[in-house]
Tab-separated table of C-alpha atoms in Angstrom:
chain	number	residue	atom	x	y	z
L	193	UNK	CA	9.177	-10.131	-23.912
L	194	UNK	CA	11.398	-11.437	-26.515
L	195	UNK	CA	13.205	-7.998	-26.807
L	196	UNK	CA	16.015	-6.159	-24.862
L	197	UNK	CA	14.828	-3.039	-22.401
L	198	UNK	CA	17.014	-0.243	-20.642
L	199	UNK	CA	16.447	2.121	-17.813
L	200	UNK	CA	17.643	4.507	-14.730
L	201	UNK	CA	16.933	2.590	-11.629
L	202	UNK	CA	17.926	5.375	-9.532
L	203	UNK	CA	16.696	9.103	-8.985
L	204	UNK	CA	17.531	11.099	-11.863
L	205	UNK	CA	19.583	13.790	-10.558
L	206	UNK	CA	23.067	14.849	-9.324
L	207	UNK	CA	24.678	12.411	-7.235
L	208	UNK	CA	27.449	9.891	-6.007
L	209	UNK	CA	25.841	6.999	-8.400
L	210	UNK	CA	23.601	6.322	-11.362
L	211	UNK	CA	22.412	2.635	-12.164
L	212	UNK	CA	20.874	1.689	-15.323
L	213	UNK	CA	19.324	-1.725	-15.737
L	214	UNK	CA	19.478	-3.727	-18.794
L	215	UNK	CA	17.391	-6.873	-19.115
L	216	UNK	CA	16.783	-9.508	-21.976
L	217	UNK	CA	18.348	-12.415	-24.238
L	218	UNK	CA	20.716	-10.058	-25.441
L	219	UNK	CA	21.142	-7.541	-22.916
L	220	UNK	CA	25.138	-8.888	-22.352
L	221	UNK	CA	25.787	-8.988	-26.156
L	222	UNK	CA	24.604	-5.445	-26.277
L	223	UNK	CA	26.151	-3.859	-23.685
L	224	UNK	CA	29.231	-5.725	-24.393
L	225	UNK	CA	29.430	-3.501	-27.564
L	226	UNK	CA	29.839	-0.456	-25.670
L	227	UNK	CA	32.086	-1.702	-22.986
L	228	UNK	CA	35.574	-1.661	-23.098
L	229	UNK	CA	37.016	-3.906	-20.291
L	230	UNK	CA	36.521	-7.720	-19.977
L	231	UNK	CA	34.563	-9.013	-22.208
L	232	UNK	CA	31.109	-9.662	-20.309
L	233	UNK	CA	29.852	-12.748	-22.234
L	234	UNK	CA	32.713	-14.314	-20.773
L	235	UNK	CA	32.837	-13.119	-16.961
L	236	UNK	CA	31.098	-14.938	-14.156
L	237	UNK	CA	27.063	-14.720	-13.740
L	238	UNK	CA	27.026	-12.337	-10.635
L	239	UNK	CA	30.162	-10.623	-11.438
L	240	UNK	CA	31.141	-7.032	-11.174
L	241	UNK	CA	34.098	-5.611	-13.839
L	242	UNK	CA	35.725	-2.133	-13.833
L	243	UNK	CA	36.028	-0.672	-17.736
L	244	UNK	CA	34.569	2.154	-19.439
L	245	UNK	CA	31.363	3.064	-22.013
L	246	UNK	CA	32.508	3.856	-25.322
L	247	UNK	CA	30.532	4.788	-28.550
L	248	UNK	CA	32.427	5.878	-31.654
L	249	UNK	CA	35.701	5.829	-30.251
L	250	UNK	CA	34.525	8.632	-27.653
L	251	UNK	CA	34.634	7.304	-24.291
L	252	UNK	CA	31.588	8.397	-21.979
L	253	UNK	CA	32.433	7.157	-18.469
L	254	UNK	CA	34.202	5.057	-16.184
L	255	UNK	CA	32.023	2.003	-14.806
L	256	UNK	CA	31.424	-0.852	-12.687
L	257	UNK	CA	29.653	-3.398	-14.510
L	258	UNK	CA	27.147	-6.160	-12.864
L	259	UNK	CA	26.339	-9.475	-15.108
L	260	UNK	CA	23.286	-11.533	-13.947
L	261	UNK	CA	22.631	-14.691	-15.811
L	262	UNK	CA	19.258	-15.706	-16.334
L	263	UNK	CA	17.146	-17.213	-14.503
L	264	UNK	CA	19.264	-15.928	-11.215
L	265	UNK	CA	17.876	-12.683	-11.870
L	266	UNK	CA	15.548	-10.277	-10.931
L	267	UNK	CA	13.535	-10.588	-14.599
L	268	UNK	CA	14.662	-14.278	-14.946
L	269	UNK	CA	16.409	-12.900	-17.859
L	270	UNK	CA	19.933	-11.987	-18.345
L	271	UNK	CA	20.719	-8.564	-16.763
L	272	UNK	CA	23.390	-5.918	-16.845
L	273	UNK	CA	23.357	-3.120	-14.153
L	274	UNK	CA	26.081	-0.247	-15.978
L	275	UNK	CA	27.146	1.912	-11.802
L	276	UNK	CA	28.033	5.316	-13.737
L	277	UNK	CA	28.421	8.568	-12.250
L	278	UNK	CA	25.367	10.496	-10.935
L	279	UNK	CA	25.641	13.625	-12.898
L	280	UNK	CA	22.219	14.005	-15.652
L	281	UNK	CA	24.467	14.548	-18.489
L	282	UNK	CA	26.506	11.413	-18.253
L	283	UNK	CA	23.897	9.171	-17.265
L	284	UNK	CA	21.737	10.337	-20.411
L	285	UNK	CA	24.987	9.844	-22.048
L	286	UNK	CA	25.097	6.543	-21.386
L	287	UNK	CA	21.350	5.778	-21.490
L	288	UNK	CA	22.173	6.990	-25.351
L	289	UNK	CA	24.538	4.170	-25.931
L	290	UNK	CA	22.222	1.741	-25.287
L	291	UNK	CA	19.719	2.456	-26.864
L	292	UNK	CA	21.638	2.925	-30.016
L	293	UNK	CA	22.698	-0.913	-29.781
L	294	UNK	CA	18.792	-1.675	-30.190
L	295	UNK	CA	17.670	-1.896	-27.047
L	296	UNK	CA	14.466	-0.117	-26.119
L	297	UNK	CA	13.704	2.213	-23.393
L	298	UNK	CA	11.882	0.041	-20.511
L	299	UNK	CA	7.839	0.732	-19.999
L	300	UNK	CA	6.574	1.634	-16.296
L	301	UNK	CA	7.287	-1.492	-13.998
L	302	UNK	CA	8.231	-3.528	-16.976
L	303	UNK	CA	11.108	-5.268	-14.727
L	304	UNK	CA	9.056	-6.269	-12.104
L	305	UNK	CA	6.319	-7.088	-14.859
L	306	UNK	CA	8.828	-9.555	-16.497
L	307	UNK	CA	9.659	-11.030	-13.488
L	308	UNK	CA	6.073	-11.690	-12.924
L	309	UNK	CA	5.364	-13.146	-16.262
L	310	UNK	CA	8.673	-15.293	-15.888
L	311	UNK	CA	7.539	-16.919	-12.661
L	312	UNK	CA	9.986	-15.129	-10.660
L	313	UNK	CA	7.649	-13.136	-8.165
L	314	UNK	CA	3.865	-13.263	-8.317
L	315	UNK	CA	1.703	-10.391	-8.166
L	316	UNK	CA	1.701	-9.855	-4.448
L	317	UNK	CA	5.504	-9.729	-4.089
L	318	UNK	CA	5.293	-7.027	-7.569
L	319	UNK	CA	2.898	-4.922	-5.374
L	320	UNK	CA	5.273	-4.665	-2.544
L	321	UNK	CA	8.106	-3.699	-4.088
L	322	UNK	CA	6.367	-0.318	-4.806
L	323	UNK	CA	5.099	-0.425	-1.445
L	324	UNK	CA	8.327	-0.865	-0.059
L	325	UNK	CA	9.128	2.473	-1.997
L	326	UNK	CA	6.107	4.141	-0.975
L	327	UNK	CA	6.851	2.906	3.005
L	328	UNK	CA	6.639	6.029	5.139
L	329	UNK	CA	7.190	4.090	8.712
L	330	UNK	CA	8.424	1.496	10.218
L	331	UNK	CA	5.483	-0.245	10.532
L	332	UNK	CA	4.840	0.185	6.525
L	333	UNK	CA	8.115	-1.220	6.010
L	334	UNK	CA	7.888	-4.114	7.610
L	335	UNK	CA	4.193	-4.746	6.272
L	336	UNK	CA	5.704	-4.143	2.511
L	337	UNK	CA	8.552	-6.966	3.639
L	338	UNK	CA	6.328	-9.388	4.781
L	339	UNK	CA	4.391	-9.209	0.918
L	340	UNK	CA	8.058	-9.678	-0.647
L	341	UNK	CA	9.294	-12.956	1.397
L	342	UNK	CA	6.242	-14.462	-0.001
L	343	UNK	CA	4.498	-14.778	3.821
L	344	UNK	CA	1.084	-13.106	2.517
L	345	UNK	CA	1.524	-15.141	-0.885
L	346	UNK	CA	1.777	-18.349	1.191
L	347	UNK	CA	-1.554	-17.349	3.383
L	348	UNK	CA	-3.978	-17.078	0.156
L	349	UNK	CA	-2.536	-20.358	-1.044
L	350	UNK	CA	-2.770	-21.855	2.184
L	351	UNK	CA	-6.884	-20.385	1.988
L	352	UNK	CA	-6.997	-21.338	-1.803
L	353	UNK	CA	-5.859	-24.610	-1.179
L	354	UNK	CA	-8.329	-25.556	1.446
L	355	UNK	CA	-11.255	-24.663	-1.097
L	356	UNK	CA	-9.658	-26.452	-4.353
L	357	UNK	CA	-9.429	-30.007	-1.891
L	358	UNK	CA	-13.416	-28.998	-1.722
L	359	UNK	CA	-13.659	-28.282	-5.530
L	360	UNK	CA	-11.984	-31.077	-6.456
L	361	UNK	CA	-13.440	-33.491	-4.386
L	362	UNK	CA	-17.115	-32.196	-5.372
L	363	UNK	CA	-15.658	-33.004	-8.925
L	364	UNK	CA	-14.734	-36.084	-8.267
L	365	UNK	CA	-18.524	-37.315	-7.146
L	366	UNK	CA	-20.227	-35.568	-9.841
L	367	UNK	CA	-18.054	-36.563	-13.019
L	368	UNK	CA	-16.578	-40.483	-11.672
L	369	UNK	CA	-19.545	-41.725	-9.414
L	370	UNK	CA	-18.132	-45.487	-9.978
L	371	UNK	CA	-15.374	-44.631	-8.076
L	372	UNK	CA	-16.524	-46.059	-4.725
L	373	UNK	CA	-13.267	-45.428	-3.006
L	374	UNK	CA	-13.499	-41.496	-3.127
L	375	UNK	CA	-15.594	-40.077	0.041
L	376	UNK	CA	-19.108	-39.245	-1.048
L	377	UNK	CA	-19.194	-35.328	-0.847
L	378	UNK	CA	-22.765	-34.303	0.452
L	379	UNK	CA	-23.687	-30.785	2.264
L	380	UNK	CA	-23.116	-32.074	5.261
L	381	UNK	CA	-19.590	-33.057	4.793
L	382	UNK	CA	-18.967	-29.698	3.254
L	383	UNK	CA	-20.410	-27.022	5.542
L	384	UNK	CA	-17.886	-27.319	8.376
L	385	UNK	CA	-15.113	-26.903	6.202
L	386	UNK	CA	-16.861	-23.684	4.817
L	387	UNK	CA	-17.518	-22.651	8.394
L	388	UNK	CA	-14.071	-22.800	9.639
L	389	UNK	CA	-12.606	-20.886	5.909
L	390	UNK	CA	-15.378	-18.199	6.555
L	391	UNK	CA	-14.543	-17.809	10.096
L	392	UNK	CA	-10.346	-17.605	9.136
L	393	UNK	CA	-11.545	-14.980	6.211
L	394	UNK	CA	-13.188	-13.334	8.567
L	395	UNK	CA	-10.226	-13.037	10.871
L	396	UNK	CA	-8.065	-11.885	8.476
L	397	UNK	CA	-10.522	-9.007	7.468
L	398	UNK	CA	-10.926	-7.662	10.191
L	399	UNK	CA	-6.985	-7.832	11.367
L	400	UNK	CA	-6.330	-6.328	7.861
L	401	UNK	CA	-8.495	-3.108	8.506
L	402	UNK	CA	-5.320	-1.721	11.004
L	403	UNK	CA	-2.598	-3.056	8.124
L	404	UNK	CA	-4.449	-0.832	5.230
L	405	UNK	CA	-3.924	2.067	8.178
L	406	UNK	CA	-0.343	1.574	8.417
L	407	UNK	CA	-0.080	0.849	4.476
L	408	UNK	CA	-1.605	4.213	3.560
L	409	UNK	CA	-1.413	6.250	6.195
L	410	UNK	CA	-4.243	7.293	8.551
L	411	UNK	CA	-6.628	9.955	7.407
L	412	UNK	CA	-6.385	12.226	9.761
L	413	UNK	CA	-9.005	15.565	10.108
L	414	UNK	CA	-8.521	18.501	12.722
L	415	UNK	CA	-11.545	20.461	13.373
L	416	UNK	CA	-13.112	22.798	15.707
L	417	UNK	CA	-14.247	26.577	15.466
L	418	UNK	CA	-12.119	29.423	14.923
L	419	UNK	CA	-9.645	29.947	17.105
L	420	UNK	CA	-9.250	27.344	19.150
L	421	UNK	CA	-6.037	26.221	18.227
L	422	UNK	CA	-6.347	23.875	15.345
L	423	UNK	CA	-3.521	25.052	12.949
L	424	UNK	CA	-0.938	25.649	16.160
L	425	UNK	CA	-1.932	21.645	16.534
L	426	UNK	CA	-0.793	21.143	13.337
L	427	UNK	CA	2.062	23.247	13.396
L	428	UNK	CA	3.411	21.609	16.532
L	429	UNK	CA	2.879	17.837	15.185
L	430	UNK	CA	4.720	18.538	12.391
L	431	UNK	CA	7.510	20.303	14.121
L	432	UNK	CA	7.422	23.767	11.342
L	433	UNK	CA	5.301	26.255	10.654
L	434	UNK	CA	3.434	25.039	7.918
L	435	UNK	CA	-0.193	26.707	8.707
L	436	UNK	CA	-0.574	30.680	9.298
L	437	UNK	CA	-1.534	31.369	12.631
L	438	UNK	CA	-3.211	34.388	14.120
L	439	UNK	CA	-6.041	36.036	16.367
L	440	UNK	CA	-8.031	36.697	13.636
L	441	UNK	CA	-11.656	33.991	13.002
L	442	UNK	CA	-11.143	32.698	9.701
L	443	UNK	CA	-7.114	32.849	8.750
L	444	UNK	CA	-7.132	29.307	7.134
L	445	UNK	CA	-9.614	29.188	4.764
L	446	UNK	CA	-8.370	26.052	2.473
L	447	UNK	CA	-7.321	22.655	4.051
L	448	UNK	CA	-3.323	22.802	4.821
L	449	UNK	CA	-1.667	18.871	4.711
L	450	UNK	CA	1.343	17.372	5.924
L	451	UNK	CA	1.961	13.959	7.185
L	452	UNK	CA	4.283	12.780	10.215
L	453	UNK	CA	5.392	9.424	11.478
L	454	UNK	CA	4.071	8.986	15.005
L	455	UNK	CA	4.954	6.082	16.715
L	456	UNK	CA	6.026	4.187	13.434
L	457	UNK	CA	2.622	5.538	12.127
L	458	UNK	CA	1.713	7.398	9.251
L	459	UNK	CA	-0.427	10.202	10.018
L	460	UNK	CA	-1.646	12.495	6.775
L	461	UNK	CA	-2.618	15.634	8.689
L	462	UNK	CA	-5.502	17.609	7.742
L	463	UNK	CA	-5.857	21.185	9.260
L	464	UNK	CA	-9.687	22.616	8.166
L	465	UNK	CA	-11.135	26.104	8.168
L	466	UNK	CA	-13.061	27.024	11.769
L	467	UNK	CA	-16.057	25.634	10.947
L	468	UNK	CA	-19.296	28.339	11.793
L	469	UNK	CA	-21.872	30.233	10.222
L	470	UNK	CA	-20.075	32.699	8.179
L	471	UNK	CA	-21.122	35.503	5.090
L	472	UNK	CA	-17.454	35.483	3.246
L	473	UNK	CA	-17.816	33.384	0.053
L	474	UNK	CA	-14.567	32.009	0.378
L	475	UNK	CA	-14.588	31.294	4.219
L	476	UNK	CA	-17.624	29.124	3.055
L	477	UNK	CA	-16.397	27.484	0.265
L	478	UNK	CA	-13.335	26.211	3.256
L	479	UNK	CA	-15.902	25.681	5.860
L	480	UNK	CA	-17.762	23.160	3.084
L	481	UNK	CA	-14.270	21.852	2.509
L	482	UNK	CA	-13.771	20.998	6.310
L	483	UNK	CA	-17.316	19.235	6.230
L	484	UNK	CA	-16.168	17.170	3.305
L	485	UNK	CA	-13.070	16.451	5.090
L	486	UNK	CA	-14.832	14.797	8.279
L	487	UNK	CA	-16.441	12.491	6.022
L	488	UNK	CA	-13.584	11.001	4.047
L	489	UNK	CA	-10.782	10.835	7.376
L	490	UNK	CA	-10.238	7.844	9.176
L	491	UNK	CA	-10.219	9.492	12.399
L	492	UNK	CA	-10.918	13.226	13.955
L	493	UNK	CA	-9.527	15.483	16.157
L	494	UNK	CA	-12.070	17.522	17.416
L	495	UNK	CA	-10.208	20.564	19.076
L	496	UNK	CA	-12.046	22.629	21.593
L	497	UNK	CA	-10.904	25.730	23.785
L	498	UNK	CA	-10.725	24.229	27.183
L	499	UNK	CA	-10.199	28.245	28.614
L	500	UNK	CA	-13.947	29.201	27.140
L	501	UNK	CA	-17.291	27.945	27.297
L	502	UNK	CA	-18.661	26.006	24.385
L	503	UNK	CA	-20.397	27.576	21.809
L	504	UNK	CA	-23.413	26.682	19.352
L	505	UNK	CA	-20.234	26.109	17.007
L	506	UNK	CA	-18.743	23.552	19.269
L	507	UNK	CA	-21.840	21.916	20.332
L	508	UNK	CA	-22.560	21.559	16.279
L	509	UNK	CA	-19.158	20.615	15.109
L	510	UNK	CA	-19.377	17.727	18.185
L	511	UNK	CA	-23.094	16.611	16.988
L	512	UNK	CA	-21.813	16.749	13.119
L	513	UNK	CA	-18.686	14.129	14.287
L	514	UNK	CA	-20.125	11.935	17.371
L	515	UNK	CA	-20.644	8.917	14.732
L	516	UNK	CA	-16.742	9.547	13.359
L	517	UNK	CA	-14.215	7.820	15.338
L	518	UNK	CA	-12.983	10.965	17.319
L	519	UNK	CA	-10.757	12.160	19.880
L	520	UNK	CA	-11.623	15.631	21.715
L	521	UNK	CA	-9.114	17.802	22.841
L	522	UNK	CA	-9.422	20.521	25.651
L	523	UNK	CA	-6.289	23.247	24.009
L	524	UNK	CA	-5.309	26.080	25.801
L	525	UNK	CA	-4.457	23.606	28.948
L	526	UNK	CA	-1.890	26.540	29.981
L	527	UNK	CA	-4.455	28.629	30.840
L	528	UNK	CA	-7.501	28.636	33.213
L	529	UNK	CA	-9.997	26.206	32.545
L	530	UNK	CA	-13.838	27.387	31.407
L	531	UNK	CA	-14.561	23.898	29.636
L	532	UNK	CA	-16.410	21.513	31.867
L	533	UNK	CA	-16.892	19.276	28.571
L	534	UNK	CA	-15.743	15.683	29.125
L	535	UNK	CA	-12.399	15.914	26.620
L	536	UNK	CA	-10.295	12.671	25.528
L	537	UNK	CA	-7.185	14.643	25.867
L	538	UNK	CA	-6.272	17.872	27.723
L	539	UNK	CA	-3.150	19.951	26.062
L	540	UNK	CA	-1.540	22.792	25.281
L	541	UNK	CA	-0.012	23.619	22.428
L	542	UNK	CA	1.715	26.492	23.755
L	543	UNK	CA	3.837	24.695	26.396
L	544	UNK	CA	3.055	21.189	23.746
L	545	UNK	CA	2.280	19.306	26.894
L	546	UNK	CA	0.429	15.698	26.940
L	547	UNK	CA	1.125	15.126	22.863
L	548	UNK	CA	2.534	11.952	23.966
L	549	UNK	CA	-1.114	11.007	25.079
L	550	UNK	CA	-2.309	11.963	22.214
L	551	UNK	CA	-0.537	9.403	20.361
L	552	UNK	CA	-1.459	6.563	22.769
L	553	UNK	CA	-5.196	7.752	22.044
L	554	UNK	CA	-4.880	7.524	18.632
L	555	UNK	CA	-3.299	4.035	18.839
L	556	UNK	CA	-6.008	2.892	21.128
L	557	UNK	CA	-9.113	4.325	19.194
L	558	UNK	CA	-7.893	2.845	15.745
L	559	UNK	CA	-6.950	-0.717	17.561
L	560	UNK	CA	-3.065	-0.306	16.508
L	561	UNK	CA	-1.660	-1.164	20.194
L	562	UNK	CA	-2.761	-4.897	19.347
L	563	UNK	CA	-1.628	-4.747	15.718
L	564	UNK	CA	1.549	-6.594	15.647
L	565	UNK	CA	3.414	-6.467	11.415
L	566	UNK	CA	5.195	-10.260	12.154
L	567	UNK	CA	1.922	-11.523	12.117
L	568	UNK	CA	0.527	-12.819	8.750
L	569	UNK	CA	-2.632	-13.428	9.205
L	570	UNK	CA	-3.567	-9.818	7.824
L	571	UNK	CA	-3.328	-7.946	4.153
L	572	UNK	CA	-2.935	-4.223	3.880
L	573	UNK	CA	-3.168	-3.338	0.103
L	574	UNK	CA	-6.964	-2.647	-1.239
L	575	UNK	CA	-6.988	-4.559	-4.029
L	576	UNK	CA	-6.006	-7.940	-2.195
L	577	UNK	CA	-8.803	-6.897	0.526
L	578	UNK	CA	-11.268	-6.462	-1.776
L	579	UNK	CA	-10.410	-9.571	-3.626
L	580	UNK	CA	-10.464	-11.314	-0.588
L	581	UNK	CA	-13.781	-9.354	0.426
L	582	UNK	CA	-15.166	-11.116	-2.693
L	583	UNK	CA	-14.223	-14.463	-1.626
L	584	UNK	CA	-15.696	-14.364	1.659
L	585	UNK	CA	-19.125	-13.648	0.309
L	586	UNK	CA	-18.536	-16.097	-2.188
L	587	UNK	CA	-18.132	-18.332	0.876
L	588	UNK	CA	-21.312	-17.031	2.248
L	589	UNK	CA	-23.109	-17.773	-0.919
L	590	UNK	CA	-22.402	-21.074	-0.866
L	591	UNK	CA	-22.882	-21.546	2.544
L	592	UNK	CA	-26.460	-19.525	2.038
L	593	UNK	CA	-27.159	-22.539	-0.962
L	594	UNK	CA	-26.355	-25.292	1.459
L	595	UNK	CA	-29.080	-24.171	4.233
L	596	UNK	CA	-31.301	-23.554	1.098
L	597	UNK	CA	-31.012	-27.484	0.465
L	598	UNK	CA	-29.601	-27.362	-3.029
L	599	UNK	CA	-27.870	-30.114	-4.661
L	600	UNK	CA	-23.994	-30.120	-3.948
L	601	UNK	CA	-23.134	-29.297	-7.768
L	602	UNK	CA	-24.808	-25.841	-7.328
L	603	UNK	CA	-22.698	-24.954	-4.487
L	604	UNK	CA	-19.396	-26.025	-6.245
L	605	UNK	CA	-20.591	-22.644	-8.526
L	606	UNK	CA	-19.556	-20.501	-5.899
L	607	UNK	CA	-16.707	-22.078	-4.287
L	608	UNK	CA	-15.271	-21.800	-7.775
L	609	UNK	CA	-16.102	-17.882	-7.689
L	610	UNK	CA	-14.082	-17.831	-4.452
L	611	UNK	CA	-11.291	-19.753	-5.876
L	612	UNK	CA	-11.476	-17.402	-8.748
L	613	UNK	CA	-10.969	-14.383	-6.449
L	614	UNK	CA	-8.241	-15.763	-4.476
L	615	UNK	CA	-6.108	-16.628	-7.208
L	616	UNK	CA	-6.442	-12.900	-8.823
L	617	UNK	CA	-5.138	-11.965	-5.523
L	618	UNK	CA	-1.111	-13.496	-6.421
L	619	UNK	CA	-2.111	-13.520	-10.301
L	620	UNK	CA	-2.835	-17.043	-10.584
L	621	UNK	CA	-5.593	-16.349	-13.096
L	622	UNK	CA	-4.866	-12.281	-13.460
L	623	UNK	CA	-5.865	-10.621	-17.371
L	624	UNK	CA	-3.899	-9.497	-19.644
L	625	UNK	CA	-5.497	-5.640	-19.041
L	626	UNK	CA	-4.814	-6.450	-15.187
L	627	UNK	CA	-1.456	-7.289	-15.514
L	628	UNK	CA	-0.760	-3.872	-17.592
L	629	UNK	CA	-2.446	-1.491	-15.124
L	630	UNK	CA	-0.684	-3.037	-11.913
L	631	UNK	CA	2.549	-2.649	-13.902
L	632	UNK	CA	2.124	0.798	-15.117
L	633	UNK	CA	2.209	2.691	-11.812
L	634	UNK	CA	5.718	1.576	-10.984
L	635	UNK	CA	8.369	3.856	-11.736
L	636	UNK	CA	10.580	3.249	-15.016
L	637	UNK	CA	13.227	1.449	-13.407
L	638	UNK	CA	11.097	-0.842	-11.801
């Protein structure tokens, strides 16, 4: 923390503009060395100069210059951001300089992990920064926004709060009993309060399940015998022809993925092998694959061919997924009609008719036509879910000690745990070994 660190905040490759971000105590003194233009120690905090890099008399580039002053920085430290031009060459060129004026070559995330460390952001605006990044919708956008203006930071405190005013007051009775003007903390004062945070944990759990959707995108398995249409499905979502499609049982053999934004929702698109009884190694070894897929998806499409009968196949493949949440879909709608099973939706991916209903089915199934990203009482990421998983059954625990009759002091033990838990959640109490993982999956000029 004490030293300087460099690196390329944008995509490394040919374009308009490369920035590289310098941040520590002597990141202006250093870069000053190498600049030729105003002198930077002297210009204005927030400032941007015009003058060029320059090392051993051999001028690199032309470039704007931005000086931050600590703490109005990012990193709460003093920062340079060198605007050079895009081209690889030059911007390794001037990467070069720097780092011959001492200043090392920044770790994964190690801006937003100095930040952290300096107070500036805590650890649930840190994780949305990358998931601002990583937002594929809408939706995800505005879910990764809502962790950076501090609104989901605000909630846990708001929950934390509520159980330290317990903790404390618990404390209070047990270690100062002369002090007659503090309210006498017994079970019975306590277990409403726990009620009503138990009941707003709960809430929030089960509104988060539809943000860790949007977050990640949803899971999303198409399955049905051969032939029936699955891959033309797929091909049609996505708008390209990114599965093989023919006559012939048994052309996909291996799971094909893509992903499409539909409705300002993530889906990740799975299409399977035809799933049936087959004596080709390798159309087994997919058909096992498809199985496995079902399992881990968050929802199904089950895809039938509304112009046939159903088979043994479909009757199986609709047994193997009626616990799954599912949607069935009669295909082949442009032709006439065999199928007198009870589908969801009824389409065609010939003409791609009804794929508008479709969407509104798989809004309604996974509860997203309720889900509403201004509203805060919901997390997305899985680590601040299963944090706050851990504090609800903390919650429970000492709720479970209270009907049990034991003595106040033991249930202070768990409302501790939960306090625990919900501080790890914005890194009020995070490890050393936590901090470094969270901060190593960012990219290098975060």
């Amino acid at each position: 923390m004490n030293d300087t660190i460099c690196a390329i905040a944008t995509p490394f490759g040919s374009g308009a503009i490369s920035i590289i971000r310098v941040s520590g105590k002597d990141a202006i003194e250093k870069v000053n060395k190498i600049f030729k233009g105003k002198n930077l120690c002297n210009v204005p905090s927030h400032s941007i100069v015009y003058g060029r890099i320059v090392l051993d008399d051999r001028m690199i580039d032309e470039v704007m210059v931005s000086v931050m002053k600590g703490p109005r920085s990012f990193t709460a430290e003093d920062s340079v951001e060198i605007n050079c031009h895009g081209g690889i060459f030059v911007t390794k060129e001037v990467l070069n300089a720097l780092l011959k004026q001492d200043i090392r070559l920044a770790e994964p995330g190690e801006f937003s992990k100095r930040a952290f460390l300096n107070g500036r952001i805590d650890l649930v605006q840190a994780e949305s920064i990358m998931d601002m990044i990583s937002a594929k919708s809408k939706m995800a956008l505005d879910i990764a926004n809502n962790g950076i203006s501090k609104k989901i930071s605000n909630m846990i405190k708001n929950l934390k709060d509520k159980v330290t005013d317990l903790i404390v007051n618990i404390d209070v009775n047990i270690d100062y009993p002369e002090y007659t003007d503090e309210v006498l903390m017994t079970n019975d004062l306590v277990l409403p309060i726990i009620n009503s945070l138990i009941d707003e944990m709960k809430n929030i759990l089960e509104k988060s399940k539809s943000g860790k959707l949007i977050r990640e995108g949803i899971k999303t398995s198409i399955v049905g015998r051969p032939n029936v249409g699955k891959s033309s499905l797929l091909n049609a979502l996505l708008e390209e022809e990114k599965a093989i499609v023919s006559d012939i049982p048994g052309t996909t053999r291996d799971l094909v993925e893509g992903y499409i934004n539909l409705g300002g929702v993530t889906l990740n698109l799975i299409d399977t092998a035809g799933i049936r009884d087959t004596s080709d190694v390798i159309e087994q070894i997919g058909v096992n694959r498809s199985k496995s897929s079902i399992d881990n998806s968050d929802i199904v499409l089950v895809v039938l061919d509304g112009s046939s009968k159903l088979t043994e196949e479909d009757l199986s493949i609709l047994e193997m997924t009626k616990d799954k949440k599912r949607i069935i879909i009669s295909n082949k709608n442009d032709l006439k009609q065999n199928n007198e099973y009870p589908a969801d939706i009824y389409l065609s991916t010939k003409n791609q008719t009804n794929f508008y209903e479709l969407e509104k089915k798989i809004k309604e199934i996974l509860e997203l036509n309720t889900f509403d990203q201004f509203e805060m009482n919901y997390l997305s990421n899985v680590r601040h879910i299963s944090l706050l998983e851990n504090a609800y059954r903390a919650l429970n625990d000492a709720l479970d000690a209270i009907n049990n009759g034991l003595e106040i002091d033991m249930v202070e033990i768990d409302l501790r745990q939960a306090f625990n838990y919900l501080g790890e959640i914005v890194g009020d109490n995070s490890t050393e070994f936590l901090v470094d993982t969270l901060f190593s999956r960012f990219c290098l000029g975060k």
